[in-house]
Amino acid sequence: MLGLHRRRRQQLRRRTGVIAPNDLASVAGRSCPASYGYGAGVFRRAPDFACDTLYVIGGLYGNPEALDAIEAMAALEAQQTQAPPTLAFNGDFHWFDASDAAFADIQRRVLRHIALRGNVETELAADDAGFGCGCGYPDDVGDDEVERSNQILLRLRATAMRHPDQRLLMGALAMHAVAQVAGARIGIVHGDAQALAGWGFAQSSLDDAGQREALLRQFGQSGIDVFASSHTCLPALRRFDAGGRTHAVINNGAAGMPNFEGARHGVISRIASKPAPASLPVLHEAAWPVAGRMLHVAALAVGYDHEGWRARFLADWPPGSPAHLSYFRRIEQGPAYRPRDAYR
């Protein structure tokens, strides 16, 4: 029966990318409502804002220590360059912040900046809990992990329900934005060019030669030079040349969790008209001309207070809890992923 459900999911995704409501019982956490889709053409519009330096912050996951570190980096760059960076949170800024105080703190601090909703915020704001976490997990993610994510979302939903005004604010956030940086058009998304919880910007998808034509077509349809995403929880930077123009996808992975084996830092994306100052913790940086100007795209390490975050996490998610089972090993040791896999 499980194999049948998986085949049905694959067939439905190939046709529509979404799932019918009467199929929800078997696919909560794996598929998403039609409202998650938007298509690449939605980005062919005037920029929503312009800036010289943009930090794209996805997957904060309710980690206030990581937010402290990001704000400190932004303040340092502003002090050194006299040009404060623009901070844009591209979804899933909530996740582990199950206590009322932590939830309210993350919400308040994030919404001072540009913010998009990820699947977490979308599902917290929704009245129907049938789609679980809304992660759109692919079939290579185990069913136990999917179910634990659904359980985390249910607990966080109980917190959010005690803050109805904040649920309304989350539901009103956009799913995508277009920024102009150094003459380049930057598409800020949570998932990919097609949908809020799409996995098209995962490292494995970006390296799949069979998907290259479709990806290049999305750049053409969108008029975007660089897509900045998160969602898949592992970082990647890939460049693609087509028609004499360079396009790129930068996925920051997770700002609030370790992204590499043996490391304990988050990652955010920096997109700017100038290189990152030497004082910033640059993991990788690339530059290329766009519209006659150089565009600099970098991954920055978020060196948050690990011990402080560990204690906070364990207070809300002790051993045996769904978040502990799914994430504590990664929080302590990082995932089985290396910078050389991410940045090419």
Short mmCIF file of C-alpha atoms in Angstrom, two decimals:
data_model
loop_
_atom_site.label_atom_id
_atom_site.label_comp_id
_atom_site.label_asym_id
_atom_site.label_seq_id
_atom_site.Cartn_x
_atom_site.Cartn_y
_atom_site.Cartn_z
CA MET A 1 0.00 0.00 0.00
CA LEU A 2 2.84 2.41 0.81
CA GLY A 3 4.35 1.79 -2.63
CA LEU A 4 0.98 2.54 -4.22
CA HIS A 5 0.73 5.86 -2.36
CA ARG A 6 4.23 6.82 -3.51
CA ARG A 7 3.49 5.99 -7.14
CA ARG A 8 0.27 8.00 -6.95
CA ARG A 9 2.17 10.96 -5.48
CA GLN A 10 4.71 10.81 -8.28
CA GLN A 11 2.00 10.67 -10.94
CA LEU A 12 0.11 13.61 -9.45
CA ARG A 13 3.26 15.70 -9.11
CA ARG A 14 4.27 15.08 -12.70
CA ARG A 15 0.89 16.32 -13.88
CA THR A 16 0.10 19.17 -11.51
CA GLY A 17 2.66 19.58 -8.76
CA VAL A 18 -0.15 19.54 -6.19
CA ILE A 19 -2.45 16.99 -4.62
CA ALA A 20 -6.22 16.60 -4.44
CA PRO A 21 -7.82 17.18 -1.02
CA ASN A 22 -9.18 13.62 -0.76
CA ASP A 23 -5.61 12.27 -1.03
CA LEU A 24 -4.34 14.23 1.97
CA ALA A 25 -4.45 11.42 4.50
CA SER A 26 -1.61 9.58 2.79
CA VAL A 27 0.53 12.54 1.73
CA ALA A 28 0.43 15.15 4.52
CA GLY A 29 3.86 16.78 4.53
CA ARG A 30 4.69 15.50 1.05
CA SER A 31 2.36 17.48 -1.19
CA CYS A 32 0.95 20.99 -1.16
CA PRO A 33 -2.22 22.87 -2.08
CA ALA A 34 -2.62 24.52 -5.47
CA SER A 35 -2.16 27.91 -3.81
CA TYR A 36 1.54 27.09 -3.33
CA GLY A 37 2.13 27.30 -7.09
CA TYR A 38 2.89 30.52 -8.99
CA GLY A 39 5.08 29.74 -12.02
CA ALA A 40 8.21 31.49 -13.25
CA GLY A 41 6.35 34.15 -15.22
CA VAL A 42 5.25 35.88 -12.00
CA PHE A 43 8.76 37.30 -11.59
CA ARG A 44 8.63 39.25 -14.86
CA ARG A 45 7.63 42.46 -13.13
CA ALA A 46 9.15 45.66 -11.81
CA PRO A 47 11.41 45.14 -8.77
CA ASP A 48 9.73 45.30 -5.39
CA PHE A 49 12.79 47.05 -3.96
CA ALA A 50 16.39 47.94 -4.82
CA CYS A 51 19.54 47.90 -2.71
CA ASP A 52 23.32 47.68 -2.98
CA THR A 53 23.75 44.82 -0.51
CA LEU A 54 21.19 42.11 0.20
CA TYR A 55 21.28 39.42 2.87
CA VAL A 56 18.86 36.57 2.09
CA ILE A 57 18.04 34.59 5.22
CA GLY A 58 16.13 31.35 4.91
CA GLY A 59 15.53 28.60 7.45
CA LEU A 60 16.11 30.58 10.63
CA TYR A 61 13.94 27.90 12.26
CA GLY A 62 13.22 29.91 15.39
CA ASN A 63 16.87 30.22 16.43
CA PRO A 64 17.31 33.61 18.16
CA GLU A 65 21.04 33.06 18.66
CA ALA A 66 21.42 32.81 14.89
CA LEU A 67 19.37 35.98 14.48
CA ASP A 68 21.67 37.73 16.96
CA ALA A 69 24.69 36.71 14.85
CA ILE A 70 23.06 37.86 11.59
CA GLU A 71 22.14 41.23 13.04
CA ALA A 72 25.70 41.60 14.34
CA MET A 73 27.12 40.84 10.87
CA ALA A 74 24.80 43.37 9.27
CA ALA A 75 25.78 46.01 11.84
CA LEU A 76 29.47 45.31 11.27
CA GLU A 77 29.13 45.66 7.52
CA ALA A 78 27.11 48.85 7.91
CA GLN A 79 29.78 50.31 10.19
CA GLN A 80 32.64 49.42 7.87
CA THR A 81 31.05 50.37 4.54
CA GLN A 82 28.58 53.06 5.61
CA ALA A 83 25.98 51.10 3.63
CA PRO A 84 23.70 48.96 5.78
CA PRO A 85 22.63 45.74 4.05
CA THR A 86 18.97 45.01 3.40
CA LEU A 87 17.78 41.90 5.23
CA ALA A 88 15.22 39.67 3.52
CA PHE A 89 13.89 36.58 5.28
CA ASN A 90 12.65 34.09 2.72
CA GLY A 91 10.59 31.82 4.91
CA ASP A 92 10.65 29.20 7.67
CA PHE A 93 11.79 31.71 10.25
CA HIS A 94 9.58 29.77 12.69
CA TRP A 95 9.99 26.06 13.49
CA PHE A 96 11.63 25.19 16.83
CA ASP A 97 10.27 28.27 18.68
CA ALA A 98 7.39 26.45 20.34
CA SER A 99 7.16 28.57 23.50
CA ASP A 100 5.01 31.70 23.39
CA ALA A 101 7.88 34.00 24.32
CA ALA A 102 10.25 32.57 21.70
CA PHE A 103 7.59 32.62 19.00
CA ALA A 104 6.67 36.24 19.70
CA ASP A 105 10.32 37.30 19.80
CA ILE A 106 11.17 35.73 16.44
CA GLN A 107 8.03 37.12 14.85
CA ARG A 108 8.69 40.66 16.10
CA ARG A 109 12.34 40.74 15.09
CA VAL A 110 11.89 39.19 11.64
CA LEU A 111 8.96 41.38 10.64
CA ARG A 112 11.06 44.50 11.16
CA HIS A 113 12.69 43.52 7.87
CA ILE A 114 11.53 42.28 4.47
CA ALA A 115 9.89 38.92 5.07
CA LEU A 116 8.33 36.23 2.89
CA ARG A 117 6.39 33.25 4.13
CA GLY A 118 7.69 29.74 3.80
CA ASN A 119 5.65 26.59 4.07
CA VAL A 120 5.90 26.78 7.88
CA GLU A 121 4.37 30.26 8.11
CA THR A 122 1.81 29.41 5.44
CA GLU A 123 0.60 26.35 7.29
CA LEU A 124 0.58 28.17 10.63
CA ALA A 125 -1.69 30.80 9.12
CA ALA A 126 -3.95 28.29 7.35
CA ASP A 127 -7.21 27.04 8.84
CA ASP A 128 -6.88 23.58 7.27
CA ALA A 129 -4.18 21.41 8.87
CA GLY A 130 -4.55 18.64 6.28
CA PHE A 131 -1.32 19.37 4.43
CA GLY A 132 0.81 18.83 7.53
CA CYS A 133 4.02 20.84 7.47
CA GLY A 134 3.56 21.70 3.78
CA CYS A 135 7.17 20.71 3.13
CA GLY A 136 6.50 18.92 -0.15
CA TYR A 137 9.09 16.30 0.82
CA PRO A 138 10.34 14.16 -2.08
CA ASP A 139 10.01 10.40 -1.88
CA ASP A 140 13.62 9.83 -0.81
CA VAL A 141 12.76 11.35 2.58
CA GLY A 142 11.54 8.64 4.95
CA ASP A 143 7.95 8.50 6.10
CA ASP A 144 9.00 8.65 9.78
CA GLU A 145 10.81 11.94 9.18
CA VAL A 146 7.83 13.35 7.31
CA GLU A 147 5.50 12.40 10.15
CA ARG A 148 7.78 13.98 12.74
CA SER A 149 7.76 17.23 10.74
CA ASN A 150 3.97 17.12 10.74
CA GLN A 151 4.02 16.67 14.53
CA ILE A 152 6.39 19.63 14.97
CA LEU A 153 4.04 21.76 12.89
CA LEU A 154 1.05 20.70 15.00
CA ARG A 155 2.79 21.74 18.20
CA LEU A 156 3.88 25.04 16.68
CA ARG A 157 0.36 25.57 15.37
CA ALA A 158 -0.95 25.32 18.94
CA THR A 159 1.43 28.14 19.87
CA ALA A 160 0.44 30.23 16.86
CA MET A 161 -3.27 29.79 17.62
CA ARG A 162 -2.69 31.73 20.84
CA HIS A 163 -1.47 34.66 18.70
CA PRO A 164 -4.26 35.22 16.16
CA ASP A 165 -3.02 38.66 15.10
CA GLN A 166 0.37 37.18 14.25
CA ARG A 167 -1.26 34.42 12.22
CA LEU A 168 -2.96 37.08 10.13
CA LEU A 169 0.35 38.84 9.58
CA MET A 170 2.02 35.61 8.49
CA GLY A 171 -0.78 34.79 6.10
CA ALA A 172 -0.49 38.21 4.49
CA LEU A 173 3.22 37.84 3.69
CA ALA A 174 4.15 37.39 0.04
CA MET A 175 5.53 34.11 -1.34
CA HIS A 176 8.19 35.78 -3.49
CA ALA A 177 9.90 39.08 -4.20
CA VAL A 178 12.01 40.70 -6.90
CA ALA A 179 15.00 42.81 -5.87
CA GLN A 180 17.36 44.87 -7.99
CA VAL A 181 21.02 44.68 -6.96
CA ALA A 182 23.86 46.12 -9.06
CA GLY A 183 21.68 46.09 -12.16
CA ALA A 184 20.75 42.42 -11.63
CA ARG A 185 17.25 41.12 -11.06
CA ILE A 186 17.13 38.86 -8.00
CA GLY A 187 14.19 36.51 -7.50
CA ILE A 188 13.75 35.79 -3.80
CA VAL A 189 11.78 32.61 -3.13
CA HIS A 190 11.39 30.06 -0.41
CA GLY A 191 11.24 26.99 -2.66
CA ASP A 192 11.93 27.39 -6.37
CA ALA A 193 10.82 29.30 -9.46
CA GLN A 194 7.56 27.38 -9.67
CA ALA A 195 6.22 26.90 -6.16
CA LEU A 196 6.56 27.86 -2.51
CA ALA A 197 7.71 24.39 -1.45
CA GLY A 198 9.35 23.31 -4.71
CA TRP A 199 12.58 21.31 -4.59
CA GLY A 200 13.93 22.45 -7.96
CA PHE A 201 16.75 24.40 -6.29
CA ALA A 202 18.08 21.46 -4.27
CA GLN A 203 21.71 20.65 -5.04
CA SER A 204 20.75 17.32 -6.64
CA SER A 205 18.21 19.01 -8.93
CA LEU A 206 20.62 21.77 -9.94
CA ASP A 207 23.19 19.12 -10.92
CA ASP A 208 20.71 16.99 -12.85
CA ALA A 209 21.50 17.40 -16.56
CA GLY A 210 18.00 16.20 -17.37
CA GLN A 211 16.52 19.25 -15.66
CA ARG A 212 18.91 21.81 -17.16
CA GLU A 213 16.71 22.79 -20.10
CA ALA A 214 13.68 23.37 -17.88
CA LEU A 215 15.75 25.46 -15.47
CA LEU A 216 17.13 27.66 -18.24
CA ARG A 217 13.61 28.08 -19.57
CA GLN A 218 12.51 29.33 -16.13
CA PHE A 219 15.23 31.98 -16.19
CA GLY A 220 13.95 33.09 -19.59
CA GLN A 221 10.33 33.16 -18.48
CA SER A 222 11.11 35.07 -15.30
CA GLY A 223 13.67 37.61 -16.52
CA ILE A 224 15.61 36.81 -13.33
CA ASP A 225 19.41 36.80 -13.16
CA VAL A 226 19.78 35.11 -9.76
CA PHE A 227 17.28 33.12 -7.75
CA ALA A 228 17.91 33.12 -3.99
CA SER A 229 16.16 30.29 -2.15
CA SER A 230 16.22 28.08 0.95
CA HIS A 231 13.66 25.32 1.77
CA THR A 232 15.77 22.24 0.95
CA CYS A 233 17.88 22.87 4.09
CA LEU A 234 21.22 22.30 2.34
CA PRO A 235 23.13 25.11 0.59
CA ALA A 236 24.17 25.31 -3.05
CA LEU A 237 25.49 27.83 -5.55
CA ARG A 238 25.38 27.02 -9.25
CA ARG A 239 25.90 29.23 -12.30
CA PHE A 240 24.45 28.61 -15.75
CA ASP A 241 25.45 30.30 -19.01
CA ALA A 242 22.81 30.71 -21.69
CA GLY A 243 22.60 33.09 -24.62
CA GLY A 244 25.72 34.97 -23.53
CA ARG A 245 24.27 35.70 -20.09
CA THR A 246 25.14 34.18 -16.71
CA HIS A 247 22.34 33.08 -14.42
CA ALA A 248 22.65 31.55 -10.97
CA VAL A 249 20.83 29.92 -8.11
CA ILE A 250 22.06 30.43 -4.57
CA ASN A 251 20.37 28.35 -1.90
CA ASN A 252 21.45 29.28 1.61
CA GLY A 253 20.28 26.01 3.16
CA ALA A 254 19.58 26.92 6.78
CA ALA A 255 20.47 30.07 8.68
CA GLY A 256 19.55 28.53 12.02
CA MET A 257 21.13 25.08 11.80
CA PRO A 258 24.49 23.56 10.81
CA ASN A 259 24.84 22.94 7.08
CA PHE A 260 28.09 20.99 6.84
CA GLU A 261 29.58 17.92 8.46
CA GLY A 262 31.56 18.76 11.56
CA ALA A 263 30.50 22.43 11.55
CA ARG A 264 28.10 24.29 13.81
CA HIS A 265 27.20 27.39 11.85
CA GLY A 266 24.25 28.46 9.78
CA VAL A 267 24.51 29.96 6.29
CA ILE A 268 22.97 33.02 4.65
CA SER A 269 23.35 34.48 1.17
CA ARG A 270 24.90 37.87 0.41
CA ILE A 271 24.23 39.47 -2.99
CA ALA A 272 25.87 42.83 -3.58
CA SER A 273 27.47 45.35 -5.90
CA LYS A 274 30.79 45.02 -4.03
CA PRO A 275 32.75 42.11 -2.56
CA ALA A 276 32.10 41.13 1.04
CA PRO A 277 34.36 42.94 3.52
CA ALA A 278 37.27 40.86 4.78
CA SER A 279 35.79 40.95 8.28
CA LEU A 280 32.77 38.85 7.24
CA PRO A 281 32.89 35.03 7.50
CA VAL A 282 32.78 34.24 3.77
CA LEU A 283 32.46 30.56 2.92
CA HIS A 284 32.43 31.09 -0.84
CA GLU A 285 32.13 34.09 -3.15
CA ALA A 286 31.74 34.38 -6.90
CA ALA A 287 31.42 37.43 -9.17
CA TRP A 288 30.40 38.00 -12.77
CA PRO A 289 29.17 40.90 -14.91
CA VAL A 290 25.46 41.65 -15.19
CA ALA A 291 24.22 44.60 -17.22
CA GLY A 292 27.71 46.08 -17.32
CA ARG A 293 28.30 45.89 -13.56
CA MET A 294 29.89 43.25 -11.36
CA LEU A 295 27.57 41.22 -9.19
CA HIS A 296 29.03 39.52 -6.11
CA VAL A 297 27.26 36.48 -4.69
CA ALA A 298 28.50 34.92 -1.46
CA ALA A 299 27.63 32.44 1.24
CA LEU A 300 28.27 33.72 4.77
CA ALA A 301 28.68 31.56 7.86
CA VAL A 302 26.36 32.37 10.75
CA GLY A 303 28.49 31.62 13.82
CA TYR A 304 25.81 31.64 16.49
CA ASP A 305 26.16 30.76 20.19
CA HIS A 306 25.88 26.99 19.91
CA GLU A 307 25.69 26.25 23.65
CA GLY A 308 22.99 28.86 24.17
CA TRP A 309 20.95 27.52 21.27
CA ARG A 310 21.48 23.90 22.33
CA ALA A 311 20.12 24.63 25.81
CA ARG A 312 17.15 26.51 24.41
CA PHE A 313 16.36 23.71 21.94
CA LEU A 314 16.52 21.00 24.61
CA ALA A 315 14.23 22.96 26.90
CA ASP A 316 11.46 22.83 24.29
CA TRP A 317 12.38 19.60 22.48
CA PRO A 318 13.83 17.03 24.93
CA PRO A 319 15.03 13.56 23.92
CA GLY A 320 12.20 11.54 22.42
CA SER A 321 10.39 14.58 21.01
CA PRO A 322 9.88 14.72 17.22
CA ALA A 323 12.26 17.66 16.74
CA HIS A 324 14.95 15.99 18.84
CA LEU A 325 14.66 12.74 16.87
CA SER A 326 14.87 14.54 13.53
CA TYR A 327 17.30 17.37 14.20
CA PHE A 328 19.43 17.04 17.32
CA ARG A 329 22.18 15.01 15.66
CA ARG A 330 22.43 17.63 12.94
CA ILE A 331 22.49 20.45 15.49
CA GLU A 332 25.40 18.75 17.26
CA GLN A 333 27.38 17.32 14.35
CA GLY A 334 26.08 18.84 11.12
CA PRO A 335 24.67 16.87 8.17
CA ALA A 336 26.65 14.55 5.90
CA TYR A 337 27.33 17.37 3.44
CA ARG A 338 30.49 19.27 2.52
CA PRO A 339 31.26 22.74 1.15
CA ARG A 340 32.68 21.19 -2.01
CA ASP A 341 29.23 19.68 -2.64
CA ALA A 342 27.57 23.06 -2.18
CA TYR A 343 29.77 25.54 -4.03
CA ARG A 344 30.95 25.04 -7.59
#
